[in-house]
Amino acid sequence: MNDHVESPEQEEISGEPSSAQNGNFHQFISFKVGNEEFAIDIMAVREIKGWTETAPLPNQPDYNLGVLNLRGTIVPTFDLGCRFGMGRTETTPYHVFIIATVQERTIGLLVDAVSDILTVNDDQIRPVPDMERMTAAEFLSGIITVEESMVVLLSLEKLFHTGDLANAAEIAA
Amino acid sequence: MAKKVLTVDDSKTMRDMVRFTLSGAGFDVVEAEDGVQALSVLGTTSVDLIITDINMPNMDGVTLVRQVRGGSSHRGVPILVLTTEGGDAKKADGKAAGATGWIVKPFTPDKLVQVVNKVCP
Amino acid sequence: MTGSSFNADDLAQFKQTFFDECAELLADLEERLAAMQEETADSEALNAIFRAVHSIKAGAGAFGFTQLVQFAHRFEALLDRMRDGLVEQSERVADILVRAGDILACLVEASQSEQDLGENYGSEVCDEIDLLLAEIDGLESVLTSDEGNSVDTVVSEGPQEDQKNTVCTFLIEFAPKAELFRHANEPLFLIRELQGLGQVETECSLERLPALGSMEPEDAYLSWNLTLTTDKPEEDVREVFEFVEDDCDLKISAVQPEDVTHGSLSFHILDDVPETGDEDKSPGESDAEVLVAAKPATEPAAVVANVPVNAQKTSAAAPKAKATATPAQSTGVSSIRVDLDRVDRLVNVVGELVIAQSMQAQETEDRQGGHDFLINQANEDMSRIVREIQECVMAIRMQPVKSVFSRMPRLVREVSSKLNKQVRLLTEGEQTEVDKTVIEELADPLTHMIRNAIDHGIESPEEREGAGKKAAGAIKLLARHAGGNIIIQVIDNGSGINKDALLKKAISKGIVAEDAKLSDEEIEELIFAPGFSTAQAVTDVSGRGVGMDVVRRNINKLGGRISVQSVQGKGTCFTLTIPLSLAVLDGMLVAIGSEKYILPLASIVESFRPLDEQLRALAGGGEVVSMRGEYIRLIRAHHLFNVPGAVTDPCQGLVVVTETANGGKVGLLVDELIGQQQVVIKSIQENFDPVLGVSGATILGNGRVALILDIEQLKSMPVSADTWKPSSPEQSEASPANGDEAQIIAPEKMTDTEGMQVPATV
């Protein structure tokens, strides 16, 4: 795993052979939800915040955990496990929120634990296998293998697309 | 610690005078403009004495007294109602609702402090 | 420490407050009295009028304005009889009231300018009032009314000379009843008070004390036999028991000193009560240690209590700041232009500072149990400074309404010339300050209202002259502060609202049922109904579909309210009440189940715990609660929001009655009121979609988020919560993504109820 943890800058300087292939490097933050490992683009992540109580928003889907106070900003939070159909996470002080920016909105993602920072060359990213009726799986942007185990890359843009804003506003009005 | 007094009056003049007089006599004074505000102040602050006017918008003094006596947090706190001269009926109303005593308006600073000391020394 | 009266400076300051208050009260009084000319005042209006006169009287008494007190007392007596329904409202009475109002205003003015209007000023009206009262009460009662007392003022009272009585001994038998304790009286304090009069010997009787098992904790069992030797008269002794007369068995008898026999069972309960011979002594003075602790603690608290005052003074302080800035102008640095973004950032950061500070204070207090004087002191200082910073920062954003008001004269000229009407525009309170964002939002509604006033309110010169009015109409634009709000009024002396025409039109448009019985106020409210335009013909100027409903909606968006009062033939007055700033809100923190929410304080009318018989379920799932004969819709927020653990029986919780934008009332069921606090409004929509029933959020002192409830939206939410609980993610439009996408990730966890089945392939 260590091979993947170095930043692109370091690699350019050291020019380590293991990752010397030409191409673009990307960094991801990987985290655990249940028994599975996911990762998101590090550029979207603003900070990692320890678990804190949230104020539930009324009449939201189960995976919406409500809002938390991030130094004066109201940030909505989502239970990724619940979002993936694993039921509501029973939170403990050891859970963390990944505070991320998606389409200029700041959101919090509840995960079990942050695992690592992965530096990945573009050609290490395998495409999600073509699957029947998988048009909805757009938010899986790829799969990488880290130490024999599989990490699924998520596209937050697609997971939290805001196209429904207009509808939501209509309901509220 | 200084004793805390809640003065409830829709007239700012009256509140000012009560506050001035009592803070001069070593009390902490908090204010409310009517009964509703008073109850909300009492929800967050614990006071040692309540001085309330009778005639106020939203919730009058008699109702306030009744509410406080019926509640749990301040039921044992002395309450003085402010009445005008000849307001015997008001005194009786206040008393029936559970007021501790009354102060007749207009009052001198001395008189106010004296009455306050009587119920909340 | 406490002189027998206030010193000159303080008195002058109180007087100023008093006269400011009088001005407000008189304006309100005048308005209400004028309205009474046209229609019978309801009990609420009468109460308000009574309170205004009463407040003026009470203040006047404190400052020794004898004539004002006397007159107000007469006035008040009449109003009191009216409130009791003893005096019927007639033209004659309305006339007397208006004239009395004028005299009261003149007397206030005279008191302020220290003018003497002559002893007989207003005596005509006084006589008329007396006559009126005599008709009801009978003549004697007026003549022997307690007005003699009312003349007593602080100034005339003066320190009472102690009458040197001969020394006398009183035997006092004092047996408190349970009520005495229920009214929070304390025998100990009374005995202490007696000590102030002279030598007291106490004997406590335990006769009534029952066995421990049968003791009621709140009952009274002890009684005292007291022997007081004093040179004061018996009245003074009785006065000590003034408050408890009815709550105890009391026997006071004067005896010769040699007659006094002490009981063998003397119980000197007062041994540990400090001697307080001097009644003027302030509490704590007897104990030096307490005094030291009490003194400094008082000051910050007083400052906190002052906060609303300071907020109101912002406008007063601003001209001062300008004045001091003027000499600096010669050096060229009187003001700087700052980007609004920077100010906003400052406002935000300071908002966080306030929260962080209160968290820190709470935390340190919790940790050291509130015993460390220095830390408490530091916390209080800090809290004061932080609040001051917050006020200063808010003040930066404040601007006088002049910038909007100044656009109006041109508008009036344009519109009136187009309509061939003569209109004068008067403005008052242009220097009243309000948050910049509010000012920007004011321009449109005001423009619209002034247009309306000229178009529909002010008549043509011919019509006006025909009605015996001046050819030129007038519109007054008025701004002032009241609490945390700015009040803006648009008053015209035009034709007023034609209620009949309005009602007819509403019926024809189907807004109101044909057989509906509406009060005058309800009819006036109709002009805010959507799609309503009262113009006889659609004119070029207003009446283009944008009605007062849009104005109301815009004002509501600012967290404000608009109301209208109109007297047909005389004019119309629109009153806008808008919070000074959009960034802060005076809120009431309420608990519903495990959650805490903020309700805007401005919308709360009252709260009460209903009795079972006050509740009524309606067919179709609705519920009402009756309050003084009025039926109010009951909204169960815990139901609408699905909050677990909330109080579901209204008789165990509290119904908070709130006023909605259209003047109606709804009752919101909550578990309890936690307290009032000013909160910084945070947007949810910055990072999320709008949430129904919630207008925003705020951060509480403990750092947690509390949602700010939107009563209007709650009102419009369907009664049955089930329809609002999204049964699956894809049904919820507001959900950030579709449910079936999610199941691909964790197919083994997929459930049938979640809809579409997707093969597990990952």
PDB file of C-alpha atoms in Angstrom, chain C residues 79-250:
ATOM      1  CA  LEU C  79     -61.625  53.963  30.394  1.00  0.00           C
ATOM      2  CA  ASP C  80     -61.783  51.544  33.281  1.00  0.00           C
ATOM      3  CA  ARG C  81     -65.577  51.833  33.395  1.00  0.00           C
ATOM      4  CA  MET C  82     -65.632  51.303  29.637  1.00  0.00           C
ATOM      5  CA  ARG C  83     -63.552  48.175  29.952  1.00  0.00           C
ATOM      6  CA  ASP C  84     -65.983  46.893  32.514  1.00  0.00           C
ATOM      7  CA  GLY C  85     -68.788  47.605  30.081  1.00  0.00           C
ATOM      8  CA  LEU C  86     -70.337  50.150  32.406  1.00  0.00           C
ATOM      9  CA  VAL C  87     -70.014  52.967  29.894  1.00  0.00           C
ATOM     10  CA  GLU C  88     -71.354  52.309  26.484  1.00  0.00           C
ATOM     11  CA  GLN C  89     -69.411  53.503  23.483  1.00  0.00           C
ATOM     12  CA  SER C  90     -71.364  56.311  21.951  1.00  0.00           C
ATOM     13  CA  GLU C  91     -70.577  59.278  19.805  1.00  0.00           C
ATOM     14  CA  ARG C  92     -70.519  61.400  22.910  1.00  0.00           C
ATOM     15  CA  VAL C  93     -68.056  59.121  24.640  1.00  0.00           C
ATOM     16  CA  ALA C  94     -65.842  58.853  21.565  1.00  0.00           C
ATOM     17  CA  ASP C  95     -65.798  62.607  21.347  1.00  0.00           C
ATOM     18  CA  ILE C  96     -64.824  62.997  24.980  1.00  0.00           C
ATOM     19  CA  LEU C  97     -62.080  60.420  24.554  1.00  0.00           C
ATOM     20  CA  VAL C  98     -60.567  62.166  21.561  1.00  0.00           C
ATOM     21  CA  ARG C  99     -60.577  65.485  23.338  1.00  0.00           C
ATOM     22  CA  ALA C 100     -59.159  63.895  26.450  1.00  0.00           C
ATOM     23  CA  GLY C 101     -56.434  62.384  24.286  1.00  0.00           C
ATOM     24  CA  ASP C 102     -55.566  65.826  22.931  1.00  0.00           C
ATOM     25  CA  ILE C 103     -55.432  67.321  26.403  1.00  0.00           C
ATOM     26  CA  LEU C 104     -53.277  64.471  27.617  1.00  0.00           C
ATOM     27  CA  ALA C 105     -50.864  65.084  24.741  1.00  0.00           C
ATOM     28  CA  CYS C 106     -50.733  68.801  25.547  1.00  0.00           C
ATOM     29  CA  LEU C 107     -50.139  68.097  29.203  1.00  0.00           C
ATOM     30  CA  VAL C 108     -47.295  65.748  28.348  1.00  0.00           C
ATOM     31  CA  GLU C 109     -45.801  68.385  26.103  1.00  0.00           C
ATOM     32  CA  ALA C 110     -46.222  71.007  28.802  1.00  0.00           C
ATOM     33  CA  SER C 111     -44.561  68.741  31.326  1.00  0.00           C
ATOM     34  CA  GLN C 112     -41.666  68.205  28.984  1.00  0.00           C
ATOM     35  CA  SER C 113     -41.175  71.882  28.238  1.00  0.00           C
ATOM     36  CA  GLU C 114     -41.927  72.789  31.853  1.00  0.00           C
ATOM     37  CA  GLN C 115     -44.713  75.024  30.762  1.00  0.00           C
ATOM     38  CA  ASP C 116     -47.680  75.919  32.904  1.00  0.00           C
ATOM     39  CA  LEU C 117     -50.977  75.555  31.113  1.00  0.00           C
ATOM     40  CA  GLY C 118     -52.945  76.911  34.006  1.00  0.00           C
ATOM     41  CA  GLU C 119     -54.738  75.096  36.729  1.00  0.00           C
ATOM     42  CA  ASN C 120     -57.980  74.806  34.836  1.00  0.00           C
ATOM     43  CA  TYR C 121     -56.555  73.378  31.683  1.00  0.00           C
ATOM     44  CA  GLY C 122     -58.740  70.577  30.456  1.00  0.00           C
ATOM     45  CA  SER C 123     -61.292  71.107  33.179  1.00  0.00           C
ATOM     46  CA  GLU C 124     -64.133  71.095  30.665  1.00  0.00           C
ATOM     47  CA  VAL C 125     -63.339  67.580  29.593  1.00  0.00           C
ATOM     48  CA  CYS C 126     -62.789  66.616  33.209  1.00  0.00           C
ATOM     49  CA  ASP C 127     -66.216  67.886  34.054  1.00  0.00           C
ATOM     50  CA  GLU C 128     -67.708  65.928  31.212  1.00  0.00           C
ATOM     51  CA  ILE C 129     -65.953  62.797  32.319  1.00  0.00           C
ATOM     52  CA  ASP C 130     -67.122  63.359  35.867  1.00  0.00           C
ATOM     53  CA  LEU C 131     -70.637  63.858  34.653  1.00  0.00           C
ATOM     54  CA  LEU C 132     -70.471  60.673  32.668  1.00  0.00           C
ATOM     55  CA  LEU C 133     -69.075  58.741  35.582  1.00  0.00           C
ATOM     56  CA  ALA C 134     -71.619  60.267  37.913  1.00  0.00           C
ATOM     57  CA  GLU C 135     -74.355  58.910  35.701  1.00  0.00           C
ATOM     58  CA  ILE C 136     -73.021  55.449  36.296  1.00  0.00           C
ATOM     59  CA  ASP C 137     -71.431  55.423  39.685  1.00  0.00           C
ATOM     60  CA  GLY C 138     -73.594  57.948  41.355  1.00  0.00           C
ATOM     61  CA  LEU C 139     -72.252  61.361  42.152  1.00  0.00           C
ATOM     62  CA  GLU C 140     -70.740  60.677  45.529  1.00  0.00           C
ATOM     63  CA  SER C 141     -68.406  58.019  44.362  1.00  0.00           C
ATOM     64  CA  VAL C 142     -66.793  60.410  41.916  1.00  0.00           C
ATOM     65  CA  LEU C 143     -66.424  63.111  44.448  1.00  0.00           C
ATOM     66  CA  THR C 144     -65.031  60.772  47.028  1.00  0.00           C
ATOM     67  CA  SER C 145     -62.932  58.822  44.586  1.00  0.00           C
ATOM     68  CA  ASP C 146     -59.383  58.125  45.500  1.00  0.00           C
ATOM     69  CA  GLU C 147     -58.027  60.968  43.439  1.00  0.00           C
ATOM     70  CA  GLY C 148     -56.672  62.554  46.575  1.00  0.00           C
ATOM     71  CA  ASN C 149     -54.131  59.769  46.672  1.00  0.00           C
ATOM     72  CA  SER C 150     -53.328  59.977  43.039  1.00  0.00           C
ATOM     73  CA  VAL C 151     -51.806  63.376  43.516  1.00  0.00           C
ATOM     74  CA  ASP C 152     -49.203  61.802  45.706  1.00  0.00           C
ATOM     75  CA  THR C 153     -45.980  61.820  43.846  1.00  0.00           C
ATOM     76  CA  VAL C 154     -42.465  60.894  44.602  1.00  0.00           C
ATOM     77  CA  VAL C 155     -41.509  64.485  44.958  1.00  0.00           C
ATOM     78  CA  SER C 156     -44.315  65.498  47.188  1.00  0.00           C
ATOM     79  CA  GLU C 157     -44.040  62.468  49.372  1.00  0.00           C
ATOM     80  CA  GLY C 158     -40.651  63.161  50.821  1.00  0.00           C
ATOM     81  CA  PRO C 159     -39.119  61.350  53.735  1.00  0.00           C
ATOM     82  CA  GLN C 160     -41.580  60.659  56.450  1.00  0.00           C
ATOM     83  CA  GLU C 161     -40.934  62.192  59.802  1.00  0.00           C
ATOM     84  CA  ASP C 162     -40.845  59.618  62.505  1.00  0.00           C
ATOM     85  CA  GLN C 163     -43.532  60.353  64.928  1.00  0.00           C
ATOM     86  CA  LYS C 164     -42.047  60.133  68.359  1.00  0.00           C
ATOM     87  CA  ASN C 165     -44.430  57.840  70.073  1.00  0.00           C
ATOM     88  CA  THR C 166     -44.140  56.700  73.554  1.00  0.00           C
ATOM     89  CA  VAL C 167     -42.507  53.350  73.925  1.00  0.00           C
ATOM     90  CA  CYS C 168     -45.070  50.616  73.864  1.00  0.00           C
ATOM     91  CA  THR C 169     -45.043  46.837  73.915  1.00  0.00           C
ATOM     92  CA  PHE C 170     -47.068  44.722  71.545  1.00  0.00           C
ATOM     93  CA  LEU C 171     -47.948  41.133  71.970  1.00  0.00           C
ATOM     94  CA  ILE C 172     -48.196  39.536  68.563  1.00  0.00           C
ATOM     95  CA  GLU C 173     -49.683  36.129  67.996  1.00  0.00           C
ATOM     96  CA  PHE C 174     -48.735  35.055  64.538  1.00  0.00           C
ATOM     97  CA  ALA C 175     -49.808  31.742  63.053  1.00  0.00           C
ATOM     98  CA  PRO C 176     -49.057  31.430  59.342  1.00  0.00           C
ATOM     99  CA  LYS C 177     -51.346  29.376  57.120  1.00  0.00           C
ATOM    100  CA  ALA C 178     -50.123  27.294  54.242  1.00  0.00           C
ATOM    101  CA  GLU C 179     -51.045  30.085  51.801  1.00  0.00           C
ATOM    102  CA  LEU C 180     -48.420  32.297  53.355  1.00  0.00           C
ATOM    103  CA  PHE C 181     -45.712  29.972  52.156  1.00  0.00           C
ATOM    104  CA  ARG C 182     -47.419  29.360  48.855  1.00  0.00           C
ATOM    105  CA  HIS C 183     -47.220  33.080  48.257  1.00  0.00           C
ATOM    106  CA  ALA C 184     -43.520  32.935  48.995  1.00  0.00           C
ATOM    107  CA  ASN C 185     -43.710  34.907  52.174  1.00  0.00           C
ATOM    108  CA  GLU C 186     -41.316  33.957  54.903  1.00  0.00           C
ATOM    109  CA  PRO C 187     -42.074  34.327  58.621  1.00  0.00           C
ATOM    110  CA  LEU C 188     -38.398  34.776  59.303  1.00  0.00           C
ATOM    111  CA  PHE C 189     -38.272  37.889  57.134  1.00  0.00           C
ATOM    112  CA  LEU C 190     -41.306  39.320  58.883  1.00  0.00           C
ATOM    113  CA  ILE C 191     -39.760  38.797  62.269  1.00  0.00           C
ATOM    114  CA  ARG C 192     -36.630  40.397  60.982  1.00  0.00           C
ATOM    115  CA  GLU C 193     -38.685  43.307  59.778  1.00  0.00           C
ATOM    116  CA  LEU C 194     -40.150  43.628  63.247  1.00  0.00           C
ATOM    117  CA  GLN C 195     -36.660  43.823  64.647  1.00  0.00           C
ATOM    118  CA  GLY C 196     -36.272  46.941  62.608  1.00  0.00           C
ATOM    119  CA  LEU C 197     -38.991  48.528  64.658  1.00  0.00           C
ATOM    120  CA  GLY C 198     -37.626  47.698  68.052  1.00  0.00           C
ATOM    121  CA  GLN C 199     -36.766  44.999  70.517  1.00  0.00           C
ATOM    122  CA  VAL C 200     -38.265  41.630  69.679  1.00  0.00           C
ATOM    123  CA  GLU C 201     -38.529  38.545  71.730  1.00  0.00           C
ATOM    124  CA  THR C 202     -39.607  35.430  69.939  1.00  0.00           C
ATOM    125  CA  GLU C 203     -41.254  32.338  71.059  1.00  0.00           C
ATOM    126  CA  CYS C 204     -41.983  29.624  68.598  1.00  0.00           C
ATOM    127  CA  SER C 205     -44.868  27.341  69.273  1.00  0.00           C
ATOM    128  CA  LEU C 206     -44.654  23.791  68.098  1.00  0.00           C
ATOM    129  CA  GLU C 207     -48.143  22.973  69.268  1.00  0.00           C
ATOM    130  CA  ARG C 208     -49.542  22.431  65.834  1.00  0.00           C
ATOM    131  CA  LEU C 209     -46.676  20.246  64.713  1.00  0.00           C
ATOM    132  CA  PRO C 210     -48.040  16.789  63.845  1.00  0.00           C
ATOM    133  CA  ALA C 211     -46.224  13.511  63.862  1.00  0.00           C
ATOM    134  CA  LEU C 212     -43.604  13.308  61.159  1.00  0.00           C
ATOM    135  CA  GLY C 213     -45.573  10.739  59.181  1.00  0.00           C
ATOM    136  CA  SER C 214     -48.626  12.937  58.810  1.00  0.00           C
ATOM    137  CA  MET C 215     -46.714  16.096  57.946  1.00  0.00           C
ATOM    138  CA  GLU C 216     -47.638  17.740  54.685  1.00  0.00           C
ATOM    139  CA  PRO C 217     -44.443  19.233  53.302  1.00  0.00           C
ATOM    140  CA  GLU C 218     -46.198  22.333  52.083  1.00  0.00           C
ATOM    141  CA  ASP C 219     -48.395  22.965  55.061  1.00  0.00           C
ATOM    142  CA  ALA C 220     -47.710  25.396  57.900  1.00  0.00           C
ATOM    143  CA  TYR C 221     -47.396  24.112  61.426  1.00  0.00           C
ATOM    144  CA  LEU C 222     -45.335  26.610  63.338  1.00  0.00           C
ATOM    145  CA  SER C 223     -46.690  29.665  65.060  1.00  0.00           C
ATOM    146  CA  TRP C 224     -45.022  32.446  66.955  1.00  0.00           C
ATOM    147  CA  ASN C 225     -45.697  34.573  69.968  1.00  0.00           C
ATOM    148  CA  LEU C 226     -43.726  37.737  69.590  1.00  0.00           C
ATOM    149  CA  THR C 227     -43.147  40.526  72.016  1.00  0.00           C
ATOM    150  CA  LEU C 228     -42.165  43.786  70.401  1.00  0.00           C
ATOM    151  CA  THR C 229     -41.089  46.818  72.333  1.00  0.00           C
ATOM    152  CA  THR C 230     -41.076  49.848  70.103  1.00  0.00           C
ATOM    153  CA  ASP C 231     -41.701  53.548  69.964  1.00  0.00           C
ATOM    154  CA  LYS C 232     -43.501  53.157  66.618  1.00  0.00           C
ATOM    155  CA  PRO C 233     -47.290  53.281  66.369  1.00  0.00           C
ATOM    156  CA  GLU C 234     -49.417  50.197  65.913  1.00  0.00           C
ATOM    157  CA  GLU C 235     -49.925  50.988  62.177  1.00  0.00           C
ATOM    158  CA  ASP C 236     -46.235  50.422  61.588  1.00  0.00           C
ATOM    159  CA  VAL C 237     -46.440  47.082  63.310  1.00  0.00           C
ATOM    160  CA  ARG C 238     -49.457  46.103  61.250  1.00  0.00           C
ATOM    161  CA  GLU C 239     -47.717  47.245  58.102  1.00  0.00           C
ATOM    162  CA  VAL C 240     -45.081  44.583  58.631  1.00  0.00           C
ATOM    163  CA  PHE C 241     -47.823  41.998  58.212  1.00  0.00           C
ATOM    164  CA  GLU C 242     -49.462  43.900  55.357  1.00  0.00           C
ATOM    165  CA  PHE C 243     -48.808  41.232  52.761  1.00  0.00           C
ATOM    166  CA  VAL C 244     -49.776  38.279  54.924  1.00  0.00           C
ATOM    167  CA  GLU C 245     -52.894  39.559  56.691  1.00  0.00           C
ATOM    168  CA  ASP C 246     -55.126  37.104  54.923  1.00  0.00           C
ATOM    169  CA  ASP C 247     -52.677  34.247  55.055  1.00  0.00           C
ATOM    170  CA  CYS C 248     -52.276  33.953  58.774  1.00  0.00           C
ATOM    171  CA  ASP C 249     -54.011  34.239  62.087  1.00  0.00           C
ATOM    172  CA  LEU C 250     -52.751  37.456  63.528  1.00  0.00           C
TER     173      LEU C 250
END
